[in-house]
PDB file of C-alpha atoms in Angstrom:
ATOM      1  CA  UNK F 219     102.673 -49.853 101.350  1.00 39.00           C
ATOM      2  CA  UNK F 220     103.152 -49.633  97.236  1.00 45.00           C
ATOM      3  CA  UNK F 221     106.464 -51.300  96.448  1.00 70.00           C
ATOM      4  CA  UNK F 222     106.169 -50.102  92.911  1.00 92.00           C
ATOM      5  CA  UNK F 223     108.280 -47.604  91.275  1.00 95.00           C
ATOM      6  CA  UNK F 224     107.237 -45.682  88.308  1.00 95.00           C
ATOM      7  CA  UNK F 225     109.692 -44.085  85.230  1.00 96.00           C
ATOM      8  CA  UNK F 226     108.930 -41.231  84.146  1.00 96.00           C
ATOM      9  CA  UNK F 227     108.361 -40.520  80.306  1.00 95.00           C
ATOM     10  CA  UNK F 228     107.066 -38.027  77.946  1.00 94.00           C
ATOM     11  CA  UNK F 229     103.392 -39.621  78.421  1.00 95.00           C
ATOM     12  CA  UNK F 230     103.203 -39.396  81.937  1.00 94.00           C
ATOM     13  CA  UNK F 231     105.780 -36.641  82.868  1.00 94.00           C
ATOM     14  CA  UNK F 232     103.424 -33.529  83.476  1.00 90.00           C
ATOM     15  CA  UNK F 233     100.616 -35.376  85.758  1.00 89.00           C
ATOM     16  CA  UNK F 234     103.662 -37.133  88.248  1.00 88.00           C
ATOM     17  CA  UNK F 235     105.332 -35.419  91.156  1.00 83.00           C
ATOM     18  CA  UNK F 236     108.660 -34.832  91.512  1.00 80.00           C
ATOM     19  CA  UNK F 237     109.685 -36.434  94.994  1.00 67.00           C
ATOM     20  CA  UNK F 238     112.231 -33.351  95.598  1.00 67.00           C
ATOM     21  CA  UNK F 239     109.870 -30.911  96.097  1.00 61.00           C
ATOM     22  CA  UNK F 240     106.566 -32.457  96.759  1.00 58.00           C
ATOM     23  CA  UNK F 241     104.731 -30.180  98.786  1.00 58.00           C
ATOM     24  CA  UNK F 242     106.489 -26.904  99.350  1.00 62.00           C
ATOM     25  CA  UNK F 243     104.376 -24.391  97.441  1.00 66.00           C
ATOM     26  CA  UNK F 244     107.619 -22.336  97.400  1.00 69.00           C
ATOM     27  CA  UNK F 245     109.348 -24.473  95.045  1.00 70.00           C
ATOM     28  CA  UNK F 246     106.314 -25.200  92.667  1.00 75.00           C
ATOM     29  CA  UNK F 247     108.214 -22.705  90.022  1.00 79.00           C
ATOM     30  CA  UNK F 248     111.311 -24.695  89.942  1.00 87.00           C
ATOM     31  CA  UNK F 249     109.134 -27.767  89.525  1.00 88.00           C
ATOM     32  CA  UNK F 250     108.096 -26.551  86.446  1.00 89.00           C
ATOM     33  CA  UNK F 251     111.446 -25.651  85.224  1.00 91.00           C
ATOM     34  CA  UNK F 252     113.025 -29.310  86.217  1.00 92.00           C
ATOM     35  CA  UNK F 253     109.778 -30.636  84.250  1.00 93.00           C
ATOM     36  CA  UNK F 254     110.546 -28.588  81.193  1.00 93.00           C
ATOM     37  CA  UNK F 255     114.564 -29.498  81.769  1.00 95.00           C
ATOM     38  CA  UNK F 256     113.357 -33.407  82.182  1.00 95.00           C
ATOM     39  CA  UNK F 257     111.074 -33.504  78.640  1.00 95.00           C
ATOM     40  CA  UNK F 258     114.148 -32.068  76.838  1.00 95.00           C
ATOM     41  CA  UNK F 259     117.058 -34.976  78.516  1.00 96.00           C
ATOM     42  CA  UNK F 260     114.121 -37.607  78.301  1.00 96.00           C
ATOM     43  CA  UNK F 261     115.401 -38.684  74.793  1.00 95.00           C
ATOM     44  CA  UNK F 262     118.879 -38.811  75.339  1.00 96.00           C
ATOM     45  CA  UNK F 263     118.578 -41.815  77.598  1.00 96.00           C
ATOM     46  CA  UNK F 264     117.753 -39.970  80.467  1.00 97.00           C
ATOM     47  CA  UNK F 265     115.963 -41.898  83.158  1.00 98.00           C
ATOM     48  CA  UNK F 266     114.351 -40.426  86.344  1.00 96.00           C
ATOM     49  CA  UNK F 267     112.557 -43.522  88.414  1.00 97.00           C
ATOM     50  CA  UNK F 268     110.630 -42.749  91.559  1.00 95.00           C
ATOM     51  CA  UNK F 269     108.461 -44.815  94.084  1.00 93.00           C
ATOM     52  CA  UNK F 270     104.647 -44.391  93.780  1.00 91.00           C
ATOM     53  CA  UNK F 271     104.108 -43.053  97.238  1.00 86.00           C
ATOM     54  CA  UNK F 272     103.925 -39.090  98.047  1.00 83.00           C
ATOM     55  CA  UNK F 273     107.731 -39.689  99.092  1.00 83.00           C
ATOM     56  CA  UNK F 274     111.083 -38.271  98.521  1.00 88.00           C
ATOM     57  CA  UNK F 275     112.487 -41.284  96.875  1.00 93.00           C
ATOM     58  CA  UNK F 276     113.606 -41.885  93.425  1.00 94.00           C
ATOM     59  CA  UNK F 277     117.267 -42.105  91.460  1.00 96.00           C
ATOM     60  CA  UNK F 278     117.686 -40.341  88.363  1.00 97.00           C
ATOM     61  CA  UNK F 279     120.886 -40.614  86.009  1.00 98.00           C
ATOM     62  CA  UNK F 280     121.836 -40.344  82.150  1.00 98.00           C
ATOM     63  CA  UNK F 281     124.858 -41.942  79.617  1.00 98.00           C
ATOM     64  CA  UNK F 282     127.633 -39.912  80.780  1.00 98.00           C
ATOM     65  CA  UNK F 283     128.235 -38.487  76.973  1.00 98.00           C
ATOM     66  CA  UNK F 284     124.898 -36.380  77.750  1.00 97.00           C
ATOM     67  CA  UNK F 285     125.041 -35.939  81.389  1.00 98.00           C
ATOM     68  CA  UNK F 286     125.159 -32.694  82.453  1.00 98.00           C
ATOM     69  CA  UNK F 287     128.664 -32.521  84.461  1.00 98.00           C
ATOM     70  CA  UNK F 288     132.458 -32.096  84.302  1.00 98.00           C
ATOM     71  CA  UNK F 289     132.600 -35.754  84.310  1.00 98.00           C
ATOM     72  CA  UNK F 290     134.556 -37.190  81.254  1.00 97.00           C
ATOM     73  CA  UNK F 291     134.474 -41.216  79.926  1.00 97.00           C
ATOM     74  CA  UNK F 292     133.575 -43.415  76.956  1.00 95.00           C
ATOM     75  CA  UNK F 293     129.823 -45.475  77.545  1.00 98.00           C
ATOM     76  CA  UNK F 294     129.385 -44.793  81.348  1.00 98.00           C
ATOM     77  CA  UNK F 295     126.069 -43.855  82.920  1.00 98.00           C
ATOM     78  CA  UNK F 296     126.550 -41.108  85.422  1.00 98.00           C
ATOM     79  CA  UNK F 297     123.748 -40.827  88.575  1.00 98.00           C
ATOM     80  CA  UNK F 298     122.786 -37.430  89.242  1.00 97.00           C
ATOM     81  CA  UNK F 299     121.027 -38.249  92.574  1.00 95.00           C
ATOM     82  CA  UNK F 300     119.558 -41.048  94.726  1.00 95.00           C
ATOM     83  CA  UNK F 301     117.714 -40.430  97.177  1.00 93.00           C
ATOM     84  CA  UNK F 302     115.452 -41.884 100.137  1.00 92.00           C
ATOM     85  CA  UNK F 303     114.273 -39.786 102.803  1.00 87.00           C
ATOM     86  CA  UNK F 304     112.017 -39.920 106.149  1.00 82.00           C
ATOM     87  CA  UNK F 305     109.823 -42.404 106.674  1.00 86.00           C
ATOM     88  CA  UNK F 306     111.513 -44.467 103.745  1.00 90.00           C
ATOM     89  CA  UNK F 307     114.310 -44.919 105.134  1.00 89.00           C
ATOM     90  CA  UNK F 308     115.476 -48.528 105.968  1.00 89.00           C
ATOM     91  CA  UNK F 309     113.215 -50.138 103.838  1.00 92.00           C
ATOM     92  CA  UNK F 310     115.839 -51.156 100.816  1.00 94.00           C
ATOM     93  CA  UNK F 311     114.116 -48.971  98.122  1.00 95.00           C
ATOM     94  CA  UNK F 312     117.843 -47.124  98.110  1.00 95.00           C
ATOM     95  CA  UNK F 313     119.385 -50.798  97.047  1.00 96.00           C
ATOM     96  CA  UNK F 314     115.881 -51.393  94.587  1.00 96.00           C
ATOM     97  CA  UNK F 315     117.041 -48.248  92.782  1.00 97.00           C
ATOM     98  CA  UNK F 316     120.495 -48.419  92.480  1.00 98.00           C
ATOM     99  CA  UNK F 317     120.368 -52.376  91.618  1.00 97.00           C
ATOM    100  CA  UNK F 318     117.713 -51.028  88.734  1.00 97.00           C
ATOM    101  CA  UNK F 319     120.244 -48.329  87.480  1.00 98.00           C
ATOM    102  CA  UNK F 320     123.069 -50.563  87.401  1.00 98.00           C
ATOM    103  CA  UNK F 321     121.201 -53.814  85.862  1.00 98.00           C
ATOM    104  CA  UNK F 322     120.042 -51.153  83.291  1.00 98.00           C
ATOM    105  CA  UNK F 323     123.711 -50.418  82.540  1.00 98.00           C
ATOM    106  CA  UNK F 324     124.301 -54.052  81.826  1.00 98.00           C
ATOM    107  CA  UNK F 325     121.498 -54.649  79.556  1.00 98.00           C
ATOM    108  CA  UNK F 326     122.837 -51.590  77.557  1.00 98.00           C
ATOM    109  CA  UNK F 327     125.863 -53.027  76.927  1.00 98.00           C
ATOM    110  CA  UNK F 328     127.818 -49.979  79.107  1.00 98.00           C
ATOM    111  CA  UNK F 329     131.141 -49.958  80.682  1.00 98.00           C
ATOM    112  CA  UNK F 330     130.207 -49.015  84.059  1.00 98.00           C
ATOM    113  CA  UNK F 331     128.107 -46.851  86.375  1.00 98.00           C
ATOM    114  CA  UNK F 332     129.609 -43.381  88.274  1.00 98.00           C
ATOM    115  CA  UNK F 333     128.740 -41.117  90.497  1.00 98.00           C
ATOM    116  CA  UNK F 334     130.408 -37.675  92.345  1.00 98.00           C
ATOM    117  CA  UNK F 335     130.560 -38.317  96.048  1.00 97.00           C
ATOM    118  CA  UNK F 336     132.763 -36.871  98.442  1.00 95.00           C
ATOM    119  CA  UNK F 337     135.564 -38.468 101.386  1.00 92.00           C
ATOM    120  CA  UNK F 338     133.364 -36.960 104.243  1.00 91.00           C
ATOM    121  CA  UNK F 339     129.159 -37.303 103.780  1.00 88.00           C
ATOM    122  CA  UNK F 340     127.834 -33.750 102.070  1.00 88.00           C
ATOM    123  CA  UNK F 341     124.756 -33.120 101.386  1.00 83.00           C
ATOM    124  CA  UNK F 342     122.874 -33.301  97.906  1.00 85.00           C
ATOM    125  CA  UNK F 343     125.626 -35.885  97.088  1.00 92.00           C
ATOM    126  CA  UNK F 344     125.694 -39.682  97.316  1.00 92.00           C
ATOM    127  CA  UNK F 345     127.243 -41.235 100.338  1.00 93.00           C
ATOM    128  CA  UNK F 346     130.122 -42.959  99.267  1.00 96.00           C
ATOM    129  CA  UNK F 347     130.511 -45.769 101.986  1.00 95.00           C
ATOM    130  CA  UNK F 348     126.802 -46.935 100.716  1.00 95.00           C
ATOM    131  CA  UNK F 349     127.791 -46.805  96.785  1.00 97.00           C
ATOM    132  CA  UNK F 350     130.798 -48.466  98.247  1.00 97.00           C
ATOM    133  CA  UNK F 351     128.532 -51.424 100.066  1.00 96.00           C
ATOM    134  CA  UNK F 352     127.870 -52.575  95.773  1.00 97.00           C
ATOM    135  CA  UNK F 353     131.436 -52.098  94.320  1.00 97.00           C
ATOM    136  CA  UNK F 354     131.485 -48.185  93.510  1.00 98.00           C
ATOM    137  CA  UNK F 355     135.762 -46.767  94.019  1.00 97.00           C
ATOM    138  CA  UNK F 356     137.011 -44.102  94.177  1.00 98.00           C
ATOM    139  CA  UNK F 357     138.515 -43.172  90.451  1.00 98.00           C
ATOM    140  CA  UNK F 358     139.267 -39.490  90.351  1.00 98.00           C
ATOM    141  CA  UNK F 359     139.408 -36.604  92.904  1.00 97.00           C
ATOM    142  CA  UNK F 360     139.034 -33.017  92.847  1.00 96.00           C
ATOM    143  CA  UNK F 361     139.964 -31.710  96.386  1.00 93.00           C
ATOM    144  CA  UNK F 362     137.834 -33.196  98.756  1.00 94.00           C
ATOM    145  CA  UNK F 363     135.179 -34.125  95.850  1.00 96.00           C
ATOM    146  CA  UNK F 364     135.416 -37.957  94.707  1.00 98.00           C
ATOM    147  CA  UNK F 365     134.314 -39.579  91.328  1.00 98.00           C
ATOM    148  CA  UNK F 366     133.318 -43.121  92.393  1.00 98.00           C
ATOM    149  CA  UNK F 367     132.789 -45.670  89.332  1.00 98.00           C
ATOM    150  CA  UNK F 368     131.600 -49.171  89.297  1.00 98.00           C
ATOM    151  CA  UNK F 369     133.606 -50.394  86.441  1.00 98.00           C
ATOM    152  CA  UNK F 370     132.443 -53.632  84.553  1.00 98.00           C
ATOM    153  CA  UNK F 371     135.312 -53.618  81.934  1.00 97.00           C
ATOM    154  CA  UNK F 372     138.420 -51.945  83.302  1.00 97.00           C
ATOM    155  CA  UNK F 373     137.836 -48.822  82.208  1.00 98.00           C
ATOM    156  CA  UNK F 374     137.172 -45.374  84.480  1.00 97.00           C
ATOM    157  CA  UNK F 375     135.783 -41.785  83.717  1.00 98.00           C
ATOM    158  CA  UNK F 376     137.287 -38.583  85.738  1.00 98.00           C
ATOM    159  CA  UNK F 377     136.847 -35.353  86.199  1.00 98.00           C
ATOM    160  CA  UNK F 378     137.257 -32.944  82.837  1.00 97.00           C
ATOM    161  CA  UNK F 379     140.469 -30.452  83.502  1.00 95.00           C
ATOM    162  CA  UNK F 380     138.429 -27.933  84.555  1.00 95.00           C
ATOM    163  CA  UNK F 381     136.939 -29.447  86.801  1.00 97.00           C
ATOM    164  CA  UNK F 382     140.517 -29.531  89.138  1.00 95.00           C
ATOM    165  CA  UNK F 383     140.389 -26.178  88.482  1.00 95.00           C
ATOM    166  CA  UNK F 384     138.810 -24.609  91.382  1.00 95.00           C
ATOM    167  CA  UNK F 385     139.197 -21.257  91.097  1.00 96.00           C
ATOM    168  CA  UNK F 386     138.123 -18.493  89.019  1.00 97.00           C
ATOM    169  CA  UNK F 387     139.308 -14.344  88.280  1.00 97.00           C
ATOM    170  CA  UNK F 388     136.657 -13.034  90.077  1.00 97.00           C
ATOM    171  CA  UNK F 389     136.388 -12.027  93.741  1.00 97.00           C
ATOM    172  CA  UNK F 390     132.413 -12.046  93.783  1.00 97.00           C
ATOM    173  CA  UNK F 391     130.357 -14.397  95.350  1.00 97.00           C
ATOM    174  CA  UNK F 392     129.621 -16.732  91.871  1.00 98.00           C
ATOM    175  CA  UNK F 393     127.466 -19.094  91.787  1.00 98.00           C
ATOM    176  CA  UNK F 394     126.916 -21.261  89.105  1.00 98.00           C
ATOM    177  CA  UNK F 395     123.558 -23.314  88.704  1.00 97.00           C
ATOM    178  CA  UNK F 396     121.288 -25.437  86.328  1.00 95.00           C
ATOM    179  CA  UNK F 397     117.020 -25.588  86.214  1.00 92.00           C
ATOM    180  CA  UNK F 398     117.594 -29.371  86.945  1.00 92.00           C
ATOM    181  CA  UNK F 399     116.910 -29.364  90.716  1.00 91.00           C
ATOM    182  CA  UNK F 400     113.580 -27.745  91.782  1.00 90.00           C
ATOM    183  CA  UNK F 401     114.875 -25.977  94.800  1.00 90.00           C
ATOM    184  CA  UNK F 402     117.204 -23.751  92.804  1.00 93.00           C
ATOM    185  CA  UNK F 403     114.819 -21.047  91.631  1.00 93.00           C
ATOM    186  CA  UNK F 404     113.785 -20.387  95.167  1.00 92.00           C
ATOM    187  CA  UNK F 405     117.612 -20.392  96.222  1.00 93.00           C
ATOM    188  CA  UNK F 406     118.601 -17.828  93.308  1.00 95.00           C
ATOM    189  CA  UNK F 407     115.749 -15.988  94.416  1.00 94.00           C
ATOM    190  CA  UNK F 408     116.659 -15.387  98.077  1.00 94.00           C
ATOM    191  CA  UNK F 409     120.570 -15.247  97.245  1.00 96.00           C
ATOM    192  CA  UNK F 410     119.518 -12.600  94.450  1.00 96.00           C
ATOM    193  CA  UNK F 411     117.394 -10.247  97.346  1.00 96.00           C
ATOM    194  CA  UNK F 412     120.133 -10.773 100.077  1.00 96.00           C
ATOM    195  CA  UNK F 413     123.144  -9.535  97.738  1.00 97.00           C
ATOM    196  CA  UNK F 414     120.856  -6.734  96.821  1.00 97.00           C
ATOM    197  CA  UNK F 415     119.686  -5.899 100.042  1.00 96.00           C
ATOM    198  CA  UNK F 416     123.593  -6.138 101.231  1.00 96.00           C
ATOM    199  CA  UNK F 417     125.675  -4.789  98.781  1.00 96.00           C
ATOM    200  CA  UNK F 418     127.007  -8.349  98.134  1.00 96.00           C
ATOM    201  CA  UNK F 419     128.815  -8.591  94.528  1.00 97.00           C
ATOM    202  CA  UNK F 420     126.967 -11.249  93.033  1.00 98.00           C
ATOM    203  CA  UNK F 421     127.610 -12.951  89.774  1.00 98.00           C
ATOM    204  CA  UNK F 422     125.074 -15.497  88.599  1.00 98.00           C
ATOM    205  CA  UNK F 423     125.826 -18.030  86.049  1.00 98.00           C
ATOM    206  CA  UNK F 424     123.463 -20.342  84.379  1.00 97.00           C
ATOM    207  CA  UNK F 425     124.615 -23.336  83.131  1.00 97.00           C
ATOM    208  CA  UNK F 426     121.945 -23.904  80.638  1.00 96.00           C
ATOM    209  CA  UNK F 427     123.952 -26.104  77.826  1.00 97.00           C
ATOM    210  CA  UNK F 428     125.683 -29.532  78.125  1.00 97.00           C
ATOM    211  CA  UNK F 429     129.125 -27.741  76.992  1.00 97.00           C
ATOM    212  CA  UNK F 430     128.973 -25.646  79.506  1.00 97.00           C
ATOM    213  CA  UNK F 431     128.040 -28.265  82.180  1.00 98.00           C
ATOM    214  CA  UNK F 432     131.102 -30.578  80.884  1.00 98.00           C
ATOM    215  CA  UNK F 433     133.075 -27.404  80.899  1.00 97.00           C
ATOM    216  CA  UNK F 434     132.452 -25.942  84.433  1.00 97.00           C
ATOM    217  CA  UNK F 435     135.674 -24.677  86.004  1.00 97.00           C
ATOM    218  CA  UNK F 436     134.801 -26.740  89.551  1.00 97.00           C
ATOM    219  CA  UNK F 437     132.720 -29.969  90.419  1.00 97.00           C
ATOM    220  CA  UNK F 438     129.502 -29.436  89.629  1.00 96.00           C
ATOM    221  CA  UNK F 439     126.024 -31.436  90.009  1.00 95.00           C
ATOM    222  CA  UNK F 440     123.855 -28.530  89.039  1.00 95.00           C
ATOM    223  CA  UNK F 441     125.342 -26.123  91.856  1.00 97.00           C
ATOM    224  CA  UNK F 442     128.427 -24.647  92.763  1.00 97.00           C
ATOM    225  CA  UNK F 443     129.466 -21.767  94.836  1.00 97.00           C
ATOM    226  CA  UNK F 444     132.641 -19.428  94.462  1.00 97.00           C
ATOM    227  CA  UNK F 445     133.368 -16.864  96.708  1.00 96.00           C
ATOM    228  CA  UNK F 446     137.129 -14.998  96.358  1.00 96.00           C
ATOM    229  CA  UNK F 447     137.893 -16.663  94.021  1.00 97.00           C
ATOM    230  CA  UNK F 448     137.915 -19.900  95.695  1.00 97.00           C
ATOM    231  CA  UNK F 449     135.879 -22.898  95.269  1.00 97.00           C
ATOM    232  CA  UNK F 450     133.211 -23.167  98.512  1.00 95.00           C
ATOM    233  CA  UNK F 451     130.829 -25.813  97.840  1.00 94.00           C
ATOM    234  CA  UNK F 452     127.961 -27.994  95.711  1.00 95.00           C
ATOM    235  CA  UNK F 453     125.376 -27.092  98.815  1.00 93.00           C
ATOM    236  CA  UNK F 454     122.661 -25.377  98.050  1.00 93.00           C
ATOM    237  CA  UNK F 455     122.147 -22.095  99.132  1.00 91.00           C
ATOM    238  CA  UNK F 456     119.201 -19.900 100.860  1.00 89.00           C
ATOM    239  CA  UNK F 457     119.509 -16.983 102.722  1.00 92.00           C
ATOM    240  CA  UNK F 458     120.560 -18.525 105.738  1.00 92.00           C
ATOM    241  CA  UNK F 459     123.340 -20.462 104.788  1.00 91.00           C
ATOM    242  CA  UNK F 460     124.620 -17.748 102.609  1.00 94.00           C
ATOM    243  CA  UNK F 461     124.584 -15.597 106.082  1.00 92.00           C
ATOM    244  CA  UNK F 462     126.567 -18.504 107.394  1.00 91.00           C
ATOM    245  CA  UNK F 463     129.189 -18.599 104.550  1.00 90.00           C
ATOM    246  CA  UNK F 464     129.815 -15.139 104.992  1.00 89.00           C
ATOM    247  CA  UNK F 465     130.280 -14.918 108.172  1.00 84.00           C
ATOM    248  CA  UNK F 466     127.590 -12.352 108.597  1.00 77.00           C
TER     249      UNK F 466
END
């Protein structure tokens, strides 16, 4: 098996897959969309590295300035996601990719390397007792949410006010959401029919600028979930889980 790993850039962006959502024909539309999202963030330092198999593993992060949460420091880099599934597992290409984002840190001269996690393993977050394996504590909280922070200098980020905030005015199901995942489309799209379908209040609200991102009134990785006012969750969801969440 290939042990090399491959960056993508504005050259070879469109021909590469994105490991996320390699196969499912379902999700091809919000491959497109986290293609389009990708060649804008490219230039702002934005790095998305992924092993050269047909595999869901790769690590992708940005300076923390432009990253595209309510995560608030001076020179950090902030990972959006690592991630090594299947077959891949237990091979050290999660260590291969983190070392690589962290050594990258150092040669730029930045403060430190963070990352949301959470106290109990969630998914579509990092697991904090392997960030915790090379260094990464916990710096900030926002309920059960965690910002963990490898700190070469001292210095920490946390969570923007808002962020603690947890709650919003209205009772409908909310969901905020970015085009930087490829599953979302597909998830809006089956949330959208269900509500419909159901007579489910449903308020959808893109996050589609960095203000907004830095501004969201919850944590947020490119998803979150309100429902009655209260904060729910970063999960992903499809009809299913939504019937779950419900109670239905």
């Amino acid at each position: 098996m290939s042990e090399n790993f491959i960056t993508l850039n504005a050259e070879n962006l469109s021909g590469e897959h994105l490991c996320c959502a390699i196969a499912d024909k379902k999700h091809q539309a919000g491959v497109a969309a986290k293609k389009a999202w990708l060649a804008e963030r490219l230039g702002e330092g934005h790095v998305f590295r992924k092993l050269d198999q047909k595999g869901k593993v790769f690590i992708e992060y940005a300076p923390l300035e432009n990253a595209w949460v309510p995560v608030v420091g001076s020179n950090y880099m902030y990972i959006y996601c690592l991630w090594v599934s299947g077959s891949f597992k237990k091979k050290g290409y999660g260590r291969q990719l983190l070392e690589y984002c962290i050594n990258d840190t150092k040669k730029q001269n930045k403060s430190g390397v963070c990352v949301i996690s959470a106290k109990k393993k969630k998914p579509f977050l990092s697991d904090k007792k392997f960030m915790q394996k090379y260094g990464f504590d916990t710096v900030d909280t926002a309920g059960e949410y965690e910002l963990l922070a490898l700190s070469f200098d001292g210095t920490k980020p946390e969570f923007s006010p808002n962020a603690k905030k947890q709650r919003i005015d209205s009772q409908n199901l909310t969901i905020y959401y970015g085009m930087q995942c490829p599953y979302i489309p597909n998830c809006i799209e089956q949330i959208r029919n269900y509500c419909r379908d159901n007579d489910v209040a449903l308020d959808l609200i893109q996050v589609d600028t960095l203000e907004k991102a830095k501004n969201a009134p919850c944590v947020f990785n490119n998803w979150a979930v309100f429902h009655n006012g209260e904060f729910v969750t970063v999960h992903l969801l499809n009809e299913g889980y939504l019937k779950k969440m419900l109670g239905v």
